[in-house]
mmCIF file of C-alpha atoms and ligand atoms in Angstrom:
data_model
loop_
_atom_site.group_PDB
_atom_site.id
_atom_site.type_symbol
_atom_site.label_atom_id
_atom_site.label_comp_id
_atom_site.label_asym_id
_atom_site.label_seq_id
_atom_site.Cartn_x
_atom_site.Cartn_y
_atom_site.Cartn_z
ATOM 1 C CA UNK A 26 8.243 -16.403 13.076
ATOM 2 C CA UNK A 27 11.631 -14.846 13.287
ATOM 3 C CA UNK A 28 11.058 -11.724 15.958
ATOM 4 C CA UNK A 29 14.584 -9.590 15.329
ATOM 5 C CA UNK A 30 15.272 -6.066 17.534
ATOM 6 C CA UNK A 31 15.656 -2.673 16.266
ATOM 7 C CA UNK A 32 19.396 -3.287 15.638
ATOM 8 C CA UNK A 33 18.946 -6.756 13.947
ATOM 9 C CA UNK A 34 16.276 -5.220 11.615
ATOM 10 C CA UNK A 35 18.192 -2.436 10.663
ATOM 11 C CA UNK A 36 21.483 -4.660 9.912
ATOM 12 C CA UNK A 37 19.097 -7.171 7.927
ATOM 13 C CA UNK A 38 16.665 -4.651 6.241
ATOM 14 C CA UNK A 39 17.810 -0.815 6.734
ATOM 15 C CA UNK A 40 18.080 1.308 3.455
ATOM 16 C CA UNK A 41 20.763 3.783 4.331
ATOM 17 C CA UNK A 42 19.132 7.467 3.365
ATOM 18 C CA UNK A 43 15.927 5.830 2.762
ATOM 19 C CA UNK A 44 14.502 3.566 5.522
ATOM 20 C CA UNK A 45 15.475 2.720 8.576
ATOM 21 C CA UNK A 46 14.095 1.302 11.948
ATOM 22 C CA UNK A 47 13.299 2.945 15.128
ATOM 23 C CA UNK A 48 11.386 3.348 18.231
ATOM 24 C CA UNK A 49 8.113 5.357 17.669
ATOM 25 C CA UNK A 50 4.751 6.203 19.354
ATOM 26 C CA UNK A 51 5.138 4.971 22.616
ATOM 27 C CA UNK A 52 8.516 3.221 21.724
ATOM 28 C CA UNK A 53 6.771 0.839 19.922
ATOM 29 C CA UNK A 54 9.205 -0.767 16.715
ATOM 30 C CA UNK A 55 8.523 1.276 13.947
ATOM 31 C CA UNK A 56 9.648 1.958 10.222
ATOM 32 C CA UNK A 57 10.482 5.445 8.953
ATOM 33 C CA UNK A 58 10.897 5.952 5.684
ATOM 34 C CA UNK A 59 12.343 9.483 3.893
ATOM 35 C CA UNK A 60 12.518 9.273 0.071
ATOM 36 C CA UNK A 61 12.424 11.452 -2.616
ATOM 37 C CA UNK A 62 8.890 10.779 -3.384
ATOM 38 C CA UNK A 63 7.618 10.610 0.362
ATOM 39 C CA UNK A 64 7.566 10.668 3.802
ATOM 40 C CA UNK A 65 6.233 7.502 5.905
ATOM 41 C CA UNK A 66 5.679 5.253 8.762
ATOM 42 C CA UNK A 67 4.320 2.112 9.998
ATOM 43 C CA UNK A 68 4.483 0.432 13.350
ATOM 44 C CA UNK A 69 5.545 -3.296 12.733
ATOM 45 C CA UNK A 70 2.597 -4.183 15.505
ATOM 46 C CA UNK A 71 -0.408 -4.342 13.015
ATOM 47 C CA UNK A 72 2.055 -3.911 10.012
ATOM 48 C CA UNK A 73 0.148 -0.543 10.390
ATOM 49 C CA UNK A 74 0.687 2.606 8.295
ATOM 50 C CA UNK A 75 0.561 5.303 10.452
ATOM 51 C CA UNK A 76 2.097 8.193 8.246
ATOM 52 C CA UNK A 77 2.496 9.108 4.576
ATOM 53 C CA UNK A 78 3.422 12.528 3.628
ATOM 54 C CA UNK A 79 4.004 12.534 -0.269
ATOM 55 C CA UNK A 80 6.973 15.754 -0.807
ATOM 56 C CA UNK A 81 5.187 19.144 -0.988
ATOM 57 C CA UNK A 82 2.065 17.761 0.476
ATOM 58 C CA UNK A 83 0.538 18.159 4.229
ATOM 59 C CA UNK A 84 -0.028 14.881 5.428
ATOM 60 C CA UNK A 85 -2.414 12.748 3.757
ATOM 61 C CA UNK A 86 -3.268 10.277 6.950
ATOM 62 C CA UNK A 87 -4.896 11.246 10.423
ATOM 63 C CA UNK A 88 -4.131 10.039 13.479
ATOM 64 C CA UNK A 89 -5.506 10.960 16.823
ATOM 65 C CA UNK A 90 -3.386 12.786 19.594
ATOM 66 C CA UNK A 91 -5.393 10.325 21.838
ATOM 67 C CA UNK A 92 -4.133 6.914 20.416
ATOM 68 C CA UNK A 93 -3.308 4.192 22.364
ATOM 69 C CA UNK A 94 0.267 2.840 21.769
ATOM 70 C CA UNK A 95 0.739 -0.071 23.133
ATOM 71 C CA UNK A 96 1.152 -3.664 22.448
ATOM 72 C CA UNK A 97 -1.805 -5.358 21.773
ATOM 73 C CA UNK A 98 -3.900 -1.949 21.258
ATOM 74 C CA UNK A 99 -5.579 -0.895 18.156
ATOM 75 C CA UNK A 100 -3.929 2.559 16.746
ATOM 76 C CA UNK A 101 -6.921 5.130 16.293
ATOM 77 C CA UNK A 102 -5.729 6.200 12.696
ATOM 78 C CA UNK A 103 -3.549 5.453 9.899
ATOM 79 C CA UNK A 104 -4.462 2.325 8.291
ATOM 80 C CA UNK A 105 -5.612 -0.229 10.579
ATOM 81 C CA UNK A 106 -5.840 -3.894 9.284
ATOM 82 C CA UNK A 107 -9.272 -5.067 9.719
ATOM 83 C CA UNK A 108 -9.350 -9.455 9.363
ATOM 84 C CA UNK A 109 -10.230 -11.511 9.367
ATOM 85 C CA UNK A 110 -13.639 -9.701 9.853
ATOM 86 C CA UNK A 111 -14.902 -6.547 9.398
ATOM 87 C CA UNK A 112 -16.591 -5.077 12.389
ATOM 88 C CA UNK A 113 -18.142 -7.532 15.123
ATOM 89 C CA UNK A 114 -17.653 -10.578 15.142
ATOM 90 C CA UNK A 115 -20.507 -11.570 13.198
ATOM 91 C CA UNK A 116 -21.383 -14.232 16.477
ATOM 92 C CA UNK A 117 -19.131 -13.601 18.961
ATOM 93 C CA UNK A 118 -19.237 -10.348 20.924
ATOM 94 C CA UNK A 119 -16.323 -11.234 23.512
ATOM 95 C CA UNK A 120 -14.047 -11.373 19.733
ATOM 96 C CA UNK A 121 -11.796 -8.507 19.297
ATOM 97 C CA UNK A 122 -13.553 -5.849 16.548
ATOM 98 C CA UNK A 123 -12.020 -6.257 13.415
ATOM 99 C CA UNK A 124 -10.392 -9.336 14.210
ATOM 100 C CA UNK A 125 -6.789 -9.734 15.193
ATOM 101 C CA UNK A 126 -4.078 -8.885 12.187
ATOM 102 C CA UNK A 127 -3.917 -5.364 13.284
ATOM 103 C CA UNK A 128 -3.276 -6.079 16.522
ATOM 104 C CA UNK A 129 -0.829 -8.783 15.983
ATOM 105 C CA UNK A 130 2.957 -8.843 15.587
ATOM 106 C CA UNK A 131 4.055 -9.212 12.297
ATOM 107 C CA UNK A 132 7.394 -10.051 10.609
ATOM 108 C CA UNK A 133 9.303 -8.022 8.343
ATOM 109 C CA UNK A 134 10.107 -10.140 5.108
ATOM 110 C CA UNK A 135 12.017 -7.516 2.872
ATOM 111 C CA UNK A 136 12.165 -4.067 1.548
ATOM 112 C CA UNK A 137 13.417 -2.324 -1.459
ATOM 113 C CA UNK A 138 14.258 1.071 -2.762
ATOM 114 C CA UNK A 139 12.804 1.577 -6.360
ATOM 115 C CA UNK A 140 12.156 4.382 -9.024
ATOM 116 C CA UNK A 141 8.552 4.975 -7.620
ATOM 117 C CA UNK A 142 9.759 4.408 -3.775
ATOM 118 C CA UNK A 143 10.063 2.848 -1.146
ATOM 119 C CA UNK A 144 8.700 -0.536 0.057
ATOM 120 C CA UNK A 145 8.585 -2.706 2.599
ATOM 121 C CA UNK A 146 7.007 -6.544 3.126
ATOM 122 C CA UNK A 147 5.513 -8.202 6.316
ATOM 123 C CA UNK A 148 3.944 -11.340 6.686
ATOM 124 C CA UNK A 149 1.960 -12.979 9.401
ATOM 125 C CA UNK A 150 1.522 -16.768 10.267
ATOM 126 C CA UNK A 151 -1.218 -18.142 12.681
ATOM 127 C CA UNK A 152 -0.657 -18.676 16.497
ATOM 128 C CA UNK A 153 -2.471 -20.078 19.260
ATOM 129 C CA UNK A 154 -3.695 -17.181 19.998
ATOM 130 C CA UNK A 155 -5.125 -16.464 16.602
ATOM 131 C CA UNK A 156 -6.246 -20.206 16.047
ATOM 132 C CA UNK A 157 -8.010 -19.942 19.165
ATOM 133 C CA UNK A 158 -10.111 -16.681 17.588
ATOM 134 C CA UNK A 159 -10.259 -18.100 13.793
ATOM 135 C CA UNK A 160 -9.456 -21.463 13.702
ATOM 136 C CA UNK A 161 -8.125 -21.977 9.887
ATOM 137 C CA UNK A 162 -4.588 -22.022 8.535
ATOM 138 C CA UNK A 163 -3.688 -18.966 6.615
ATOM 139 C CA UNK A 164 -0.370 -16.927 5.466
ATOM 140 C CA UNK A 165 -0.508 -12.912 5.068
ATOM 141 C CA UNK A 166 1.607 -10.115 3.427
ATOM 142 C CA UNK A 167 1.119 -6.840 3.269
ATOM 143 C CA UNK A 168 2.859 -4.984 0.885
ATOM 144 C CA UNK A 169 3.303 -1.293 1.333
ATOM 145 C CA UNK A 170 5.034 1.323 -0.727
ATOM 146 C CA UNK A 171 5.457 4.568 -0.083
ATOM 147 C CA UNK A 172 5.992 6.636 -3.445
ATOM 148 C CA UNK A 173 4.066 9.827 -4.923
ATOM 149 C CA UNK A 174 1.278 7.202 -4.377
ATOM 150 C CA UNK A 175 0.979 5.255 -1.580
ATOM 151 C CA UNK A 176 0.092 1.513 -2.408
ATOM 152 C CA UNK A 177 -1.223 -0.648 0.250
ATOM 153 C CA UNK A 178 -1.814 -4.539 -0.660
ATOM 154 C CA UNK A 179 -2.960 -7.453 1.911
ATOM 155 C CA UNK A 180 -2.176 -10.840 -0.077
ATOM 156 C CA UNK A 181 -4.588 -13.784 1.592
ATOM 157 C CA UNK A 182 -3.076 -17.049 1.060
ATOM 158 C CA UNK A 183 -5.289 -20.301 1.642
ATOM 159 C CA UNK A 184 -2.195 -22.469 2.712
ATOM 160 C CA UNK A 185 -5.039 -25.471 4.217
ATOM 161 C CA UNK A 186 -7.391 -28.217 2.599
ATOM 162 C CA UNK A 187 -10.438 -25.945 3.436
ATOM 163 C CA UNK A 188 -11.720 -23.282 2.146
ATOM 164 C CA UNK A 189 -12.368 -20.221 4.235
ATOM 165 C CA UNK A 190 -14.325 -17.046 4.329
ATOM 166 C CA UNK A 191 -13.230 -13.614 5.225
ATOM 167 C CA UNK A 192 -14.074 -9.868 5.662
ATOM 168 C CA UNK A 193 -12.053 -7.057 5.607
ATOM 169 C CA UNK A 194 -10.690 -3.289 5.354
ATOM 170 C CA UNK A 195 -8.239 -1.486 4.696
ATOM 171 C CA UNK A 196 -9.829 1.456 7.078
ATOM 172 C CA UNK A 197 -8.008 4.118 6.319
ATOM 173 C CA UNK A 198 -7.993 7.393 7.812
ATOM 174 C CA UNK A 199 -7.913 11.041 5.796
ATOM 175 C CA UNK A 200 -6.993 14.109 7.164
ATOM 176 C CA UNK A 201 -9.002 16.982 5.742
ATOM 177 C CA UNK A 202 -9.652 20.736 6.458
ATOM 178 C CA UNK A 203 -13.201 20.353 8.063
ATOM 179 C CA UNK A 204 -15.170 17.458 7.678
ATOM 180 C CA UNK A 205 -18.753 19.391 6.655
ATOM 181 C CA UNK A 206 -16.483 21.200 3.835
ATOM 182 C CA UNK A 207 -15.903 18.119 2.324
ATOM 183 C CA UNK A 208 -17.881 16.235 -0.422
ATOM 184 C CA UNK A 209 -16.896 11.943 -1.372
ATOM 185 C CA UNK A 210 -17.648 11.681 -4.993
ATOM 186 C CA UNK A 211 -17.395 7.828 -6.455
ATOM 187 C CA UNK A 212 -20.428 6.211 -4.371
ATOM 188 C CA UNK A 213 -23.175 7.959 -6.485
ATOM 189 C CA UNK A 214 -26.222 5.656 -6.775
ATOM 190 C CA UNK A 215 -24.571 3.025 -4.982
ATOM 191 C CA UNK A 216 -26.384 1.198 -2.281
ATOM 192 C CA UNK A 217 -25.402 1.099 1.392
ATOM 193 C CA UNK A 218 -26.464 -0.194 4.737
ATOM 194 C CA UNK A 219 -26.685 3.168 7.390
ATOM 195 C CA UNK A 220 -25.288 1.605 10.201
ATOM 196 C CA UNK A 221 -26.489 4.542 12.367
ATOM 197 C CA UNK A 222 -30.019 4.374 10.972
ATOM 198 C CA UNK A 223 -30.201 0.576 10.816
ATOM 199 C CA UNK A 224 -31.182 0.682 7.096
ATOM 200 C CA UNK A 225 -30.328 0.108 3.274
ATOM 201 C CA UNK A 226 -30.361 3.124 1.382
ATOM 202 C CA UNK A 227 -29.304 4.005 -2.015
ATOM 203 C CA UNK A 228 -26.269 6.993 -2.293
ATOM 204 C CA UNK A 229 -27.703 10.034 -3.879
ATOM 205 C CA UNK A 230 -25.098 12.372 -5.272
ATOM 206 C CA UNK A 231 -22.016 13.667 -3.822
ATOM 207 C CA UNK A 232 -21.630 11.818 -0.227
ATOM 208 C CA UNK A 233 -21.518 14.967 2.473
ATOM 209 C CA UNK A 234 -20.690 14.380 6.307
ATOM 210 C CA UNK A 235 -22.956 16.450 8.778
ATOM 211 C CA UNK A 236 -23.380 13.887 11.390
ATOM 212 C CA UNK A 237 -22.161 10.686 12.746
ATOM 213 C CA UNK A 238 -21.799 8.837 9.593
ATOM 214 C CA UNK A 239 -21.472 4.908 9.157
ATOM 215 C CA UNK A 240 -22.261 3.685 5.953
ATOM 216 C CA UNK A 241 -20.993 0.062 4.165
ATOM 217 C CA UNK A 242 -21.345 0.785 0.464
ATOM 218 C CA UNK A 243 -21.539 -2.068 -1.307
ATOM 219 C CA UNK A 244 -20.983 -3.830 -4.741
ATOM 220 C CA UNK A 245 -18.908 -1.064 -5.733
ATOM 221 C CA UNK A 246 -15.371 -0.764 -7.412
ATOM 222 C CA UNK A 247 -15.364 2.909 -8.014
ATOM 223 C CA UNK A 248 -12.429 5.109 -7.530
ATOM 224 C CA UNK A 249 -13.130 7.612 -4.573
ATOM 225 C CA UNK A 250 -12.144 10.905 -4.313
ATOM 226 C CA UNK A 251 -12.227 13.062 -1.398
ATOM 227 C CA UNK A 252 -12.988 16.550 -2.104
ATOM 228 C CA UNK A 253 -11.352 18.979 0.114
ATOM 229 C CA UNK A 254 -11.744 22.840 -0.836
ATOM 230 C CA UNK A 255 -9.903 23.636 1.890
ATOM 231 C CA UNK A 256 -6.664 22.207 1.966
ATOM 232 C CA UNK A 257 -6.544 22.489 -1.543
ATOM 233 C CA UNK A 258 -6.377 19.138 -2.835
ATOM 234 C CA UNK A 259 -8.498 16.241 -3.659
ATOM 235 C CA UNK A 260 -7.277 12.248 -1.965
ATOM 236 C CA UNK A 261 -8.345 9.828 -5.005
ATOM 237 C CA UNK A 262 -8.705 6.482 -3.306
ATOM 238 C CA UNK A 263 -8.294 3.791 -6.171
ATOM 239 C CA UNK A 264 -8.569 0.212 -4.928
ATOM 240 C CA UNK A 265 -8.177 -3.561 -6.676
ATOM 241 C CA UNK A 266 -9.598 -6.835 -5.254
ATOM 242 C CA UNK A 267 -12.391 -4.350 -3.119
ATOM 243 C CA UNK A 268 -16.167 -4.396 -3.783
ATOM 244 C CA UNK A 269 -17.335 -3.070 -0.307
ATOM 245 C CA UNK A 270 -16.195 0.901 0.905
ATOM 246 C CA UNK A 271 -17.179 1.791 4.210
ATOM 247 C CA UNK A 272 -17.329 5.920 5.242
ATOM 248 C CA UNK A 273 -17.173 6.766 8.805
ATOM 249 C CA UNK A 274 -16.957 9.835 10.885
ATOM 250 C CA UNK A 275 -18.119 9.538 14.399
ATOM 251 C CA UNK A 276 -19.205 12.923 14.686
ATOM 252 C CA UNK A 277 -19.111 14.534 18.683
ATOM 253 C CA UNK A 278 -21.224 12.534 20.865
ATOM 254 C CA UNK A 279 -19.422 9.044 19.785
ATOM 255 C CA UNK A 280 -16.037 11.066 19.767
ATOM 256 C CA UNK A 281 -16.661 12.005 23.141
ATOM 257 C CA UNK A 282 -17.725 8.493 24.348
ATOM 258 C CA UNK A 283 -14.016 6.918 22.857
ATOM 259 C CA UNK A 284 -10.853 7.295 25.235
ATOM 260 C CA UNK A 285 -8.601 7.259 22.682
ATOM 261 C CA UNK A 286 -10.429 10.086 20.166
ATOM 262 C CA UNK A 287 -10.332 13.753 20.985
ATOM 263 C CA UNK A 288 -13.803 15.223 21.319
ATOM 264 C CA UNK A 289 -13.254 17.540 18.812
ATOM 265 C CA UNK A 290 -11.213 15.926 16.715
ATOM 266 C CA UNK A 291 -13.756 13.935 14.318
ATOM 267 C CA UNK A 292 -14.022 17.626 12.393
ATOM 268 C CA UNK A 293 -10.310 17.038 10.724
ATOM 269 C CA UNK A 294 -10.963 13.268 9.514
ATOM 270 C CA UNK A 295 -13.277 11.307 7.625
ATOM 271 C CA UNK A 296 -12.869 7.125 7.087
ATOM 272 C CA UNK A 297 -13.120 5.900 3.341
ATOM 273 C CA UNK A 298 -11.978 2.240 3.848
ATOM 274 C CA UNK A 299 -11.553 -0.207 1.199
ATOM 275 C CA UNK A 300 -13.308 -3.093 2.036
ATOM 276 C CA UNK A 301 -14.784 -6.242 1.307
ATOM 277 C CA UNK A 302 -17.570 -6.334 4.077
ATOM 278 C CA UNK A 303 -20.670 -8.140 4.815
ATOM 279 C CA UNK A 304 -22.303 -9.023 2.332
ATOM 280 C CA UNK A 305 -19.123 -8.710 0.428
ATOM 281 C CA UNK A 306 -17.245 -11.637 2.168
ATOM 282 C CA UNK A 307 -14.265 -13.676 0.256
ATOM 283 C CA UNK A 308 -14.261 -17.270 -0.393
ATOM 284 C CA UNK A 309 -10.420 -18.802 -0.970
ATOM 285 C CA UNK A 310 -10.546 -21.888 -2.073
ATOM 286 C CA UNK A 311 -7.681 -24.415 -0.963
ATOM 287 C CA UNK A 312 -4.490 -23.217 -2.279
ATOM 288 C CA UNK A 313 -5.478 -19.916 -3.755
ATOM 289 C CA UNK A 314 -5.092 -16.635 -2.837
ATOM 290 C CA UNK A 315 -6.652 -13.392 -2.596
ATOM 291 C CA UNK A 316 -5.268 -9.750 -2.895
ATOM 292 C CA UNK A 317 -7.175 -6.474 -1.440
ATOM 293 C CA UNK A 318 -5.694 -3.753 -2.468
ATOM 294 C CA UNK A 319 -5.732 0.352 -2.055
ATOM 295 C CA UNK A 320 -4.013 2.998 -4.156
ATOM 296 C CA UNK A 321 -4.018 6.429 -2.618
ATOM 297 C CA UNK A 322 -2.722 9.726 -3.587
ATOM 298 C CA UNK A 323 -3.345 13.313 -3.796
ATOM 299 C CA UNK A 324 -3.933 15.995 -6.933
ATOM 300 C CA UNK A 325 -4.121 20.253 -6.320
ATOM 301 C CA UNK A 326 -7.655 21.042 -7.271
HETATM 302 O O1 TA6 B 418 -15.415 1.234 9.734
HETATM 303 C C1 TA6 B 418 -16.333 1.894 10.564
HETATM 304 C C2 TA6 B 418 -16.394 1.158 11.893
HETATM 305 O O2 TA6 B 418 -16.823 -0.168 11.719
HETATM 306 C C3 TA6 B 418 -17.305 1.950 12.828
HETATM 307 O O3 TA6 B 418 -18.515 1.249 13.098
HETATM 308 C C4 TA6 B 418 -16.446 2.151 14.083
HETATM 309 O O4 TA6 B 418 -16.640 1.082 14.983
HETATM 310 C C5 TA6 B 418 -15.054 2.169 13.462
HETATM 311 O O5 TA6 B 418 -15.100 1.119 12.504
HETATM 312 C C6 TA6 B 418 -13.905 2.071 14.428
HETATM 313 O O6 TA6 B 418 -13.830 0.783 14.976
HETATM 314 P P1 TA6 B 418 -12.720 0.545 16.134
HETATM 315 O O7 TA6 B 418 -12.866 -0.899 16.523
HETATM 316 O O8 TA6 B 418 -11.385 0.851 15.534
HETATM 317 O O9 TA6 B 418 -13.064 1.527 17.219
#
C-alpha cells in the first residue's frame, strides 16, 4: 500500500472547487468535499464518513463533541466500518469490537466529479497486523459519493483459495431533533434479538426510542425511514446487499459510562446501521465478491 501526504494526495487526487485534502479532527488526513449537491467529509483512517450535509439541509450525520481522534481510535459517529465482524468478537474478547477496517489506514484509489456528485475510492489490503486478528486474504473498497444522496458501498473481494465468513455494518449515525420525538418505520413485524433484554422479539409497529435501545433486526431488506417531526424532514435509509439492521441509542446511563459520548448527548442521535449481522453472516466463496451497500438521503415531510 502506497501511503502519500496531504500534498501528494491533493496533486494525485484533488478536484479543484470540489474536493480536496486536508488536516481535520485532530489533524488527522481528511477529505472535504463542497459540491453543488453536498457538503462532506471522511477521515482516510477508517475510510470513515464523518460529514454529509446535502445543500439546504442541516446535517444529516452525528458525531459526538467527545470523539476520540486519533490514530488507531474508533470515531464515535459518522459511519464507522464495522468488519470483519459485527460486535464482539464472536470468541475472542481481547479482539477489537467491530473488527479492524475502521480503524485501519486505508488507501485512496481515485475520485471523480459527476452529474450526481462527488466520489471518492479507498481500498484496503491485509497486514500483519490484520492477519494476526483475521487470518484470511481479502481486498476492500469502499465507495462513497456524496450527491443529493449519499451512497456508501463496501465491495468484499475473496482474493484466496478459501472461502471466508464475515459480519458487518455500515453503523451509521443520524442526527435528529430529540430522540423520543422520533418514530423508525420499515422494521414492522420484523424479528429482532433485544440486546439489552437478552431476547428475540418480533417489531410491532412504528419502532420508538424511550430507553437504551439495542436491537439486531434481522432477515430484513426494507427501506428505513427515520421520522423526525422536528427537524422537519424524514432520513430514508435504502440499502443493497443488507439483510440485518441494527438500531441503537444508548440512552443516559451507558452515555454516561463512555469517555468519548457526552452524557446528554444520546437525545440528538439514534443508530440505524445497515448490516449483515449474526445470524446474517456472508459466505464468499473463492474468487467472488460481495457488495454491502447503503443509500441515504433526506425528504421535507
Ligand atoms: O451497533 C450497536 C452496537 O453494537 C452497540 O452494542 C454498541 O456497542 C455500539 O455498537 C457502539 O459500539 P462501539 O464499539 O463503537 O462503542
Amino acid at each position: 500500500m502506497e501511503t502519500l501526504n496531504l500534498e501528494e494526495l491533493n496533486q494525485r487526487y484533488a478536484l479543484p472547487g470540489l474536493l480536496r485534502f486536508a488536516p481535520g479532527p485532530g489533524g488527522l488526513p481528511t477529505v472535504h468535499i463542497s459540491d453543488p449537491h453536498a457538503q462532506g467529509m471522511l477521515v482516510l483512517q477508517g475510510a470513515h464518513v464523518l460529514q454529509f450535509q446535502p445543500r439546504g439541509q442541516q446535517p444529516v450525520l452525528w458525531a459526538s463533541q467527545h470523539s476520540f481522534y486519533a490514530p488507531g481510535r474508533p470515531i464515535r459517529g459518522g459511519i464507522p466500518l464495522c468488519w470483519p465482524w459485527f460486535g464482539a468478537h464472536p470468541t475472542d474478547a481481547t479482539k477489537p469490537g467491530h473488527g479492524f477496517a475502521r480503524t485501519s489506514a486505508w488507501e485512496v484509489l481515485g475520485t471523480s466529479a459527476g452529474p450526481t456528485g462527488t466520489s471518492i475510492e479507498l481500498g484496503l489490503l491485509p497486514t500483519p497486523a490484520t492477519l494476526a486478528l483475521w487470518p484470511h486474504p481479502f481486498s476492500l473498497r469502499l465507495r462513497v459519493l456524496f450527491g443529493a444522496q449519499l451512497e456508501v458501498e463496501l465491495h468484499v473481494h475473496n482474493p484466496g483459495d478459501q472461502a471466508f465468513t464475515f459480519s458487518a455494518a455500515l453503523h451509521s449515525y443520524f442526527a435528529v431533533s430529540q430522540v423520543s420525538a422520533i418514530t423508525i418505520t420499515g422494521l414492522e413485524e420484523s424479528p429482532y434479538f433485544d440486546k439489552v433484554g437478552g431476547a428475540p422479539l418480533r417489531q410491532e409497529g412504528p419502532v420508538q426510542i424511550s430507553a437504551e435501545t439495542d436491537r439486531v433486526y434481522q432477515d430484513t431488506t426494507a427501506e428505513c425511514h427515520i421520522e423526525d417531526p422536528g427537524l422537519g424532514r424524514r432520513i430514508c435509509v435504502a440499502k443493497q446487499g443488507s439483510r440485518s439492521t441494527v438500531v441503537w441509542n444508548p440512552w443516559a446511563a451507558k452515555a454516561t459510562r463512555m469517555e468519548d459520548f457526552g452524557d446528554e448527548e444520546y437525545r440528538q442521535m439514534v443508530c440505524v446501521e445497515t448490516a449483515n449481522a449474526p445470524p446474517d453472516q456472508v459466505t464468499v466463496p473463492p474468487g467472488s465478491a460481495h457488495c454491502l451497500q447503503a443509500l441515504i438521503r433526506v425528504e421535507p415531510i
